[in-house]
Short mmCIF file of C-alpha atoms in Angstrom, two decimals:
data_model
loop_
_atom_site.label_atom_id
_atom_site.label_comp_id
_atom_site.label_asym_id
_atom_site.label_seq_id
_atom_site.Cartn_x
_atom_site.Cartn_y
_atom_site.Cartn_z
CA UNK A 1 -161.62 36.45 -103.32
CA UNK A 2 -163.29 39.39 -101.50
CA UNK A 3 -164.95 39.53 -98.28
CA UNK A 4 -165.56 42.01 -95.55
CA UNK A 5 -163.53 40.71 -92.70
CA UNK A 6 -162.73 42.11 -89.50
CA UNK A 7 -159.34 43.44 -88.69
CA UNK A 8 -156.60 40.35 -87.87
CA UNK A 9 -158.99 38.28 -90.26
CA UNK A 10 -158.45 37.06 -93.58
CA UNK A 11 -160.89 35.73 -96.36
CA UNK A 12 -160.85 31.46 -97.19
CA UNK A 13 -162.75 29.33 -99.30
CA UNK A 14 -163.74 26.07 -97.55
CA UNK A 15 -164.63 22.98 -99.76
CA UNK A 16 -167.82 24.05 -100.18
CA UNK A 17 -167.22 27.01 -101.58
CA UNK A 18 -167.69 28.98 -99.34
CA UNK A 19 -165.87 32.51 -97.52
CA UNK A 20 -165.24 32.46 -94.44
CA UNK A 21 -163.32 34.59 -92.17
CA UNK A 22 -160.49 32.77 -90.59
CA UNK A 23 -157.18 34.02 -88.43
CA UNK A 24 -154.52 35.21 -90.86
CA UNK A 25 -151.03 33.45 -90.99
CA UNK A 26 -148.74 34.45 -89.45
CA UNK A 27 -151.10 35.86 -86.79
CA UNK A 28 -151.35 39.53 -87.23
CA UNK A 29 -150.29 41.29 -84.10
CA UNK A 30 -148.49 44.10 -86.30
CA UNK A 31 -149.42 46.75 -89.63
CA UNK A 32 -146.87 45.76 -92.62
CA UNK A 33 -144.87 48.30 -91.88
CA UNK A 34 -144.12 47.40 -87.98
CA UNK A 35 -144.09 43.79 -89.24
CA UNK A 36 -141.15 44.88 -91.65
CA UNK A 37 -139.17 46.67 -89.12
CA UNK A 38 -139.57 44.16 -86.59
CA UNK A 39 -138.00 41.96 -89.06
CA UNK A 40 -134.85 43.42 -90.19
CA UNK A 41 -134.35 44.42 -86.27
CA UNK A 42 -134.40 40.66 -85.34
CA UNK A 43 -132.45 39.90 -88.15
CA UNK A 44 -129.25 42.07 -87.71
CA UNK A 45 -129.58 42.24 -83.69
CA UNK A 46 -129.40 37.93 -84.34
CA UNK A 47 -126.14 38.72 -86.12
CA UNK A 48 -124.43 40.43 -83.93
CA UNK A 49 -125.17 37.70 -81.40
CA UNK A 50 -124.59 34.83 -83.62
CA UNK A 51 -120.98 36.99 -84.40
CA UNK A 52 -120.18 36.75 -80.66
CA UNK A 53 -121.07 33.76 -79.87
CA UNK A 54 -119.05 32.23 -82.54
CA UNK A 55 -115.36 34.49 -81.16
CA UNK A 56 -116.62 33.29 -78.02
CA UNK A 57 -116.70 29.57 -78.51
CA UNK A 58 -113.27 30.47 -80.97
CA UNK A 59 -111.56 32.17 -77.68
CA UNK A 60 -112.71 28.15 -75.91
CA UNK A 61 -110.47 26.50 -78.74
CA UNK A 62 -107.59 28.68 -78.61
CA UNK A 63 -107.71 28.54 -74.53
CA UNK A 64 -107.00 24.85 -74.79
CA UNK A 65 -110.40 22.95 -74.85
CA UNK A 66 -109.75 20.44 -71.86
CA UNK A 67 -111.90 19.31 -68.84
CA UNK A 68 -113.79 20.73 -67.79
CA UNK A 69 -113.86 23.72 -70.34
CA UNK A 70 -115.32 21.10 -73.24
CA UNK A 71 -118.70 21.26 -71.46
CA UNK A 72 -118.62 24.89 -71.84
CA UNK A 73 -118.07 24.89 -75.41
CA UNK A 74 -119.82 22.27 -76.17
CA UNK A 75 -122.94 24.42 -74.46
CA UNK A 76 -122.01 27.48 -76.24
CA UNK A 77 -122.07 25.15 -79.59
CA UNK A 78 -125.74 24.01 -78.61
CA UNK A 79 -127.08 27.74 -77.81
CA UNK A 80 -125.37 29.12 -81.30
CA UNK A 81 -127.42 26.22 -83.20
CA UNK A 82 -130.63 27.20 -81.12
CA UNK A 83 -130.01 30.76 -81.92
CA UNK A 84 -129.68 30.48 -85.72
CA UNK A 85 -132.49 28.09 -85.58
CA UNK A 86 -134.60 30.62 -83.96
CA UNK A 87 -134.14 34.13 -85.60
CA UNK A 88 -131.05 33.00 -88.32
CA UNK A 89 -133.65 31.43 -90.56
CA UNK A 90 -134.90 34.91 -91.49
CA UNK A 91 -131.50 35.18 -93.43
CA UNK A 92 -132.25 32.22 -95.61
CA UNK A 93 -136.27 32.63 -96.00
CA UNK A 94 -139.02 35.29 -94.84
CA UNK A 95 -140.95 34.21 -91.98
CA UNK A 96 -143.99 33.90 -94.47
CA UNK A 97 -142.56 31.64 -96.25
CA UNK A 98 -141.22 29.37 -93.69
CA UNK A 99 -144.36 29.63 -91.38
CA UNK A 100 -147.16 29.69 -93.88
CA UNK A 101 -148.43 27.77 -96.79
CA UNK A 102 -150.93 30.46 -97.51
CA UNK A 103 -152.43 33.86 -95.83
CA UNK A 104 -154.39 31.40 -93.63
CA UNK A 105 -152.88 27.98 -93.81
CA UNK A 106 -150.06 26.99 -91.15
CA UNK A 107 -147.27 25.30 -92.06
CA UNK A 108 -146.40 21.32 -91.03
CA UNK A 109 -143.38 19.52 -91.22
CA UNK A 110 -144.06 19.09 -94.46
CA UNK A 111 -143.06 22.45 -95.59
CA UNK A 112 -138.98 22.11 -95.96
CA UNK A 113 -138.50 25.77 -94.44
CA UNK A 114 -140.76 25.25 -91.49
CA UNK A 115 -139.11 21.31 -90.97
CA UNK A 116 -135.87 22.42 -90.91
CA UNK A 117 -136.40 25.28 -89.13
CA UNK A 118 -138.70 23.56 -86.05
CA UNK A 119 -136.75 20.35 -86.42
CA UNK A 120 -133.20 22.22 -85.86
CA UNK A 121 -134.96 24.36 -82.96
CA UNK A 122 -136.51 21.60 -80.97
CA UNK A 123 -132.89 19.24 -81.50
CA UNK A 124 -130.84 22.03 -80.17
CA UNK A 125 -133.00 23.33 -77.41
CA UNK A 126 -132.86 19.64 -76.03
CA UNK A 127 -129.45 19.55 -76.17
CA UNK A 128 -128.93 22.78 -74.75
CA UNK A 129 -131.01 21.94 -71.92
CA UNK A 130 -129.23 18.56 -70.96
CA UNK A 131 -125.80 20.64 -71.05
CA UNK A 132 -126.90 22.97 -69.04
CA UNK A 133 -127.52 20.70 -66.73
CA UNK A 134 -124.52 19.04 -67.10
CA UNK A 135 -123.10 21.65 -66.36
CA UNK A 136 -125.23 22.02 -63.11
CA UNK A 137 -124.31 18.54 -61.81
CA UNK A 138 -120.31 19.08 -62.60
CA UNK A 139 -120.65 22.35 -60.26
CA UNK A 140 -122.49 20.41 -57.51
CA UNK A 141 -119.73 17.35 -58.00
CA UNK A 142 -117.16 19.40 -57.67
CA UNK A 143 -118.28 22.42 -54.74
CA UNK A 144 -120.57 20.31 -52.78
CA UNK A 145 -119.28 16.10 -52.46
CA UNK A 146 -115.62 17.17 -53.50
CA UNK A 147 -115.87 14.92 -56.04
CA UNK A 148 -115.65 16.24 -59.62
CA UNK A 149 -116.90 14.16 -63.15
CA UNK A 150 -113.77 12.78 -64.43
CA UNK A 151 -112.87 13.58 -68.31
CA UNK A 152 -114.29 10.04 -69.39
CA UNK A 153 -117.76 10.98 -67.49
CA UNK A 154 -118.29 13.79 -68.69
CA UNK A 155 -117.42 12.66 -72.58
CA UNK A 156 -120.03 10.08 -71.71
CA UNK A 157 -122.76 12.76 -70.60
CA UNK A 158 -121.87 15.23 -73.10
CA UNK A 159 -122.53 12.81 -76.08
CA UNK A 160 -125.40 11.24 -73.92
CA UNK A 161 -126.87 14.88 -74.43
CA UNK A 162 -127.04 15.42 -78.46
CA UNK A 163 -128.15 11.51 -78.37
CA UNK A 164 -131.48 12.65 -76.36
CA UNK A 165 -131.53 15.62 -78.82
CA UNK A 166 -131.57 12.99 -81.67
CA UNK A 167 -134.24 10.27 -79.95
CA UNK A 168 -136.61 13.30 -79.31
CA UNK A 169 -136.71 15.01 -82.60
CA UNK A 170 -136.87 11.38 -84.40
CA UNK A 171 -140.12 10.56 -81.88
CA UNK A 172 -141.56 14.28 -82.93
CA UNK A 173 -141.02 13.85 -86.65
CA UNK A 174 -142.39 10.34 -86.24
CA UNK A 175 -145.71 11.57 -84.60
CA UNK A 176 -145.15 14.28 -87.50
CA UNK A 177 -145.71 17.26 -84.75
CA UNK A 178 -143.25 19.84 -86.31
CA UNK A 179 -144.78 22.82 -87.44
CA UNK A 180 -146.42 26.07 -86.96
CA UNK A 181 -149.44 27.21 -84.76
CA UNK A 182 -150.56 30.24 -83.48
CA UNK A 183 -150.02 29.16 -80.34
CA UNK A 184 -146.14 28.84 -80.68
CA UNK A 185 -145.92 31.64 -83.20
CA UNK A 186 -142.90 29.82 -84.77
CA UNK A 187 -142.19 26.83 -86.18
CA UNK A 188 -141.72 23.85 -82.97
CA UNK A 189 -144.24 21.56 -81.86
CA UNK A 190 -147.08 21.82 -83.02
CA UNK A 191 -149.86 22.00 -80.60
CA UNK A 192 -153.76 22.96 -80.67
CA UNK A 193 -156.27 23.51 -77.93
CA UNK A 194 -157.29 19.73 -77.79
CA UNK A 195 -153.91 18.00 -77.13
CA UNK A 196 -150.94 19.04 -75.47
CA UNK A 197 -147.73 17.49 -77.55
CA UNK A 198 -145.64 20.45 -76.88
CA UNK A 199 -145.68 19.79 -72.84
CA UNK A 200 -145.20 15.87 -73.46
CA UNK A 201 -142.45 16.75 -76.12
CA UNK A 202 -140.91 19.18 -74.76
CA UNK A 203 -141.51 21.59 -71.58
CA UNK A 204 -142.92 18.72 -69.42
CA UNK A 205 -139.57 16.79 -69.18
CA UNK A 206 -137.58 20.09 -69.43
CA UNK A 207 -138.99 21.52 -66.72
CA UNK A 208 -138.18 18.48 -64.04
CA UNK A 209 -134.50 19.01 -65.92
CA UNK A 210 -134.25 22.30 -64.80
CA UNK A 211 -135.95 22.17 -61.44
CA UNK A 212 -133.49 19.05 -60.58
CA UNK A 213 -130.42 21.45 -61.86
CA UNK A 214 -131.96 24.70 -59.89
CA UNK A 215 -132.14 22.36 -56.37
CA UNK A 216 -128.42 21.31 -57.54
CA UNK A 217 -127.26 24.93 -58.17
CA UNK A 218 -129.39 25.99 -54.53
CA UNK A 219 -127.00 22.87 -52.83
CA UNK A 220 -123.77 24.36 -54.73
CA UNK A 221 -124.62 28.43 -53.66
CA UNK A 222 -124.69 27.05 -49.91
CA UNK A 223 -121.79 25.37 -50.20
CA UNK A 224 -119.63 28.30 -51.46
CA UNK A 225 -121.42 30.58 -48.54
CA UNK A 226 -120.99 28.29 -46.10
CA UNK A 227 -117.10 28.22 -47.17
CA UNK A 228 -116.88 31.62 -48.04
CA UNK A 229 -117.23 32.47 -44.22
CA UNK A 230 -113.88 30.58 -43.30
CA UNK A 231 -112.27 33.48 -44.77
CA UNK A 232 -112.99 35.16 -41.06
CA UNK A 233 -112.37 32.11 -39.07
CA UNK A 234 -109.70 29.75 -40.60
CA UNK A 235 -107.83 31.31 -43.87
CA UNK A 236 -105.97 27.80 -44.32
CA UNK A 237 -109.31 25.69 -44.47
CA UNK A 238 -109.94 28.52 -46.89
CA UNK A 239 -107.01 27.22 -49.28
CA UNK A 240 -107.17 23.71 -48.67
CA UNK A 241 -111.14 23.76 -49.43
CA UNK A 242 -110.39 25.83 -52.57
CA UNK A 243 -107.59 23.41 -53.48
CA UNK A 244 -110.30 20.33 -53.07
CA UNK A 245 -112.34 22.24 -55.57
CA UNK A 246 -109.85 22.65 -58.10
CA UNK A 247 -107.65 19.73 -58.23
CA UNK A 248 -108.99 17.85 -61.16
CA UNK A 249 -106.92 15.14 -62.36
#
């Protein structure tokens, strides 16, 4: 097939046989050569993180996982999933193969690469949002009313998390809206100019998550000001607040 296309355009045949110019996949931003040094950069910078992250959530196991440290890990476990979801698949397959059929075509869930990869993404960036804001609400529970989760709680809203994670990515592969667009440049929900899936799907009920956890973690820096100050005025409410914090049975 040869055409004369403009630059960031690539020749298709349509059914009726005929060439038309159409936005090449994945979208060209970069030459070949950039595009290959971009790669291997993402690919061994990714390591290096996916290395620490793993001692890190190693040094968690060997410092005794109890409450409330089993949030943390269990956080760290989520953002090491949602890390080698995002950039780790370039160890396995080429971008090009996991976000395209073709040099024009995205790809949809139906493409294994692409499924696994957007599928894995989207389950662990749920889950690593509801932990976070576990997280969140512990701190407030704890700083602000005095009143930390106890261990059963926060098993309860720890699994409560990866079960959202499941629900959501069973509704998106139902509605069959994993895949790759231009406008996600990466395999997650797939979204076009006409409809708005990823913001129903995803960063619609993410974003009240987070702005719910920022108010909580506003409420928590106040409270640890506020105390902060009866260094100068009363070091024994000092202690006795810090031992309120801390004394988690």
């Amino acid at each position: 097939m040869s055409s004369s296309c403009p630059p960031g355009l690539v020749p298709s045949m349509t059914q009726n046989d005929t060439i038309i110019c159409q936005i090449g996949c994945p979208l060209p931003l970069f030459s070949d050569s950039e595009w290959t040094i971009i790669k291997n950069e993402v690919k061994y910078l990714n390591l290096i993180s996916l290395v620490l992250l793993f001692f890190s959530m190693i040094y968690w196991v060997c410092e005794n996982m109890i409450y409330p440290k089993n949030i943390l890990f269990f956080f760290m476990a989520a953002l090491f999933g949602l890390h080698a979801s995002l950039t780790g698949w370039g160890w396995v397959h080429s971008p090009e193969e996991t976000w395209c059929v073709d040099g024009w075509s995205p790809s949809s869930q139906d493409n294994i690469s692409c499924g696994l990869q957007g599928s894995l993404f989207y389950f662990f960036g749920w889950v690593g949002c509801c932990l976070w804001f576990v997280l969140l609400f512990n701190l407030y529970q704890t700083i602000v009313r005095s009143s930390p989760l106890t261990p059963l709680e926060v098993r309860r809203l720890v699994l409560g998390s990866w079960l959202v994670g499941v629900i959501m990515l069973i509704i998106a592969l139902s509605l069959n809206r994993i895949g790759y667009t231009h406008l996600s440049a990466m395999c997650f929900i797939r979204d076009t100019e006409t409809d708005h899936y990823v913001w129903i799907l995803f960063f619609g009920p993410v974003s009240i998550l987070m702005i719910i956890g920022i108010i909580l973690g506003v409420f928590t820096f106040l409270s640890v000001t506020k105390t902060l100050n009866l260094i100068y005025s009363s070091p024994l409410a000092l202690d006795l607040q810090i031992t309120a914090w801390f004394n988690i049975k």
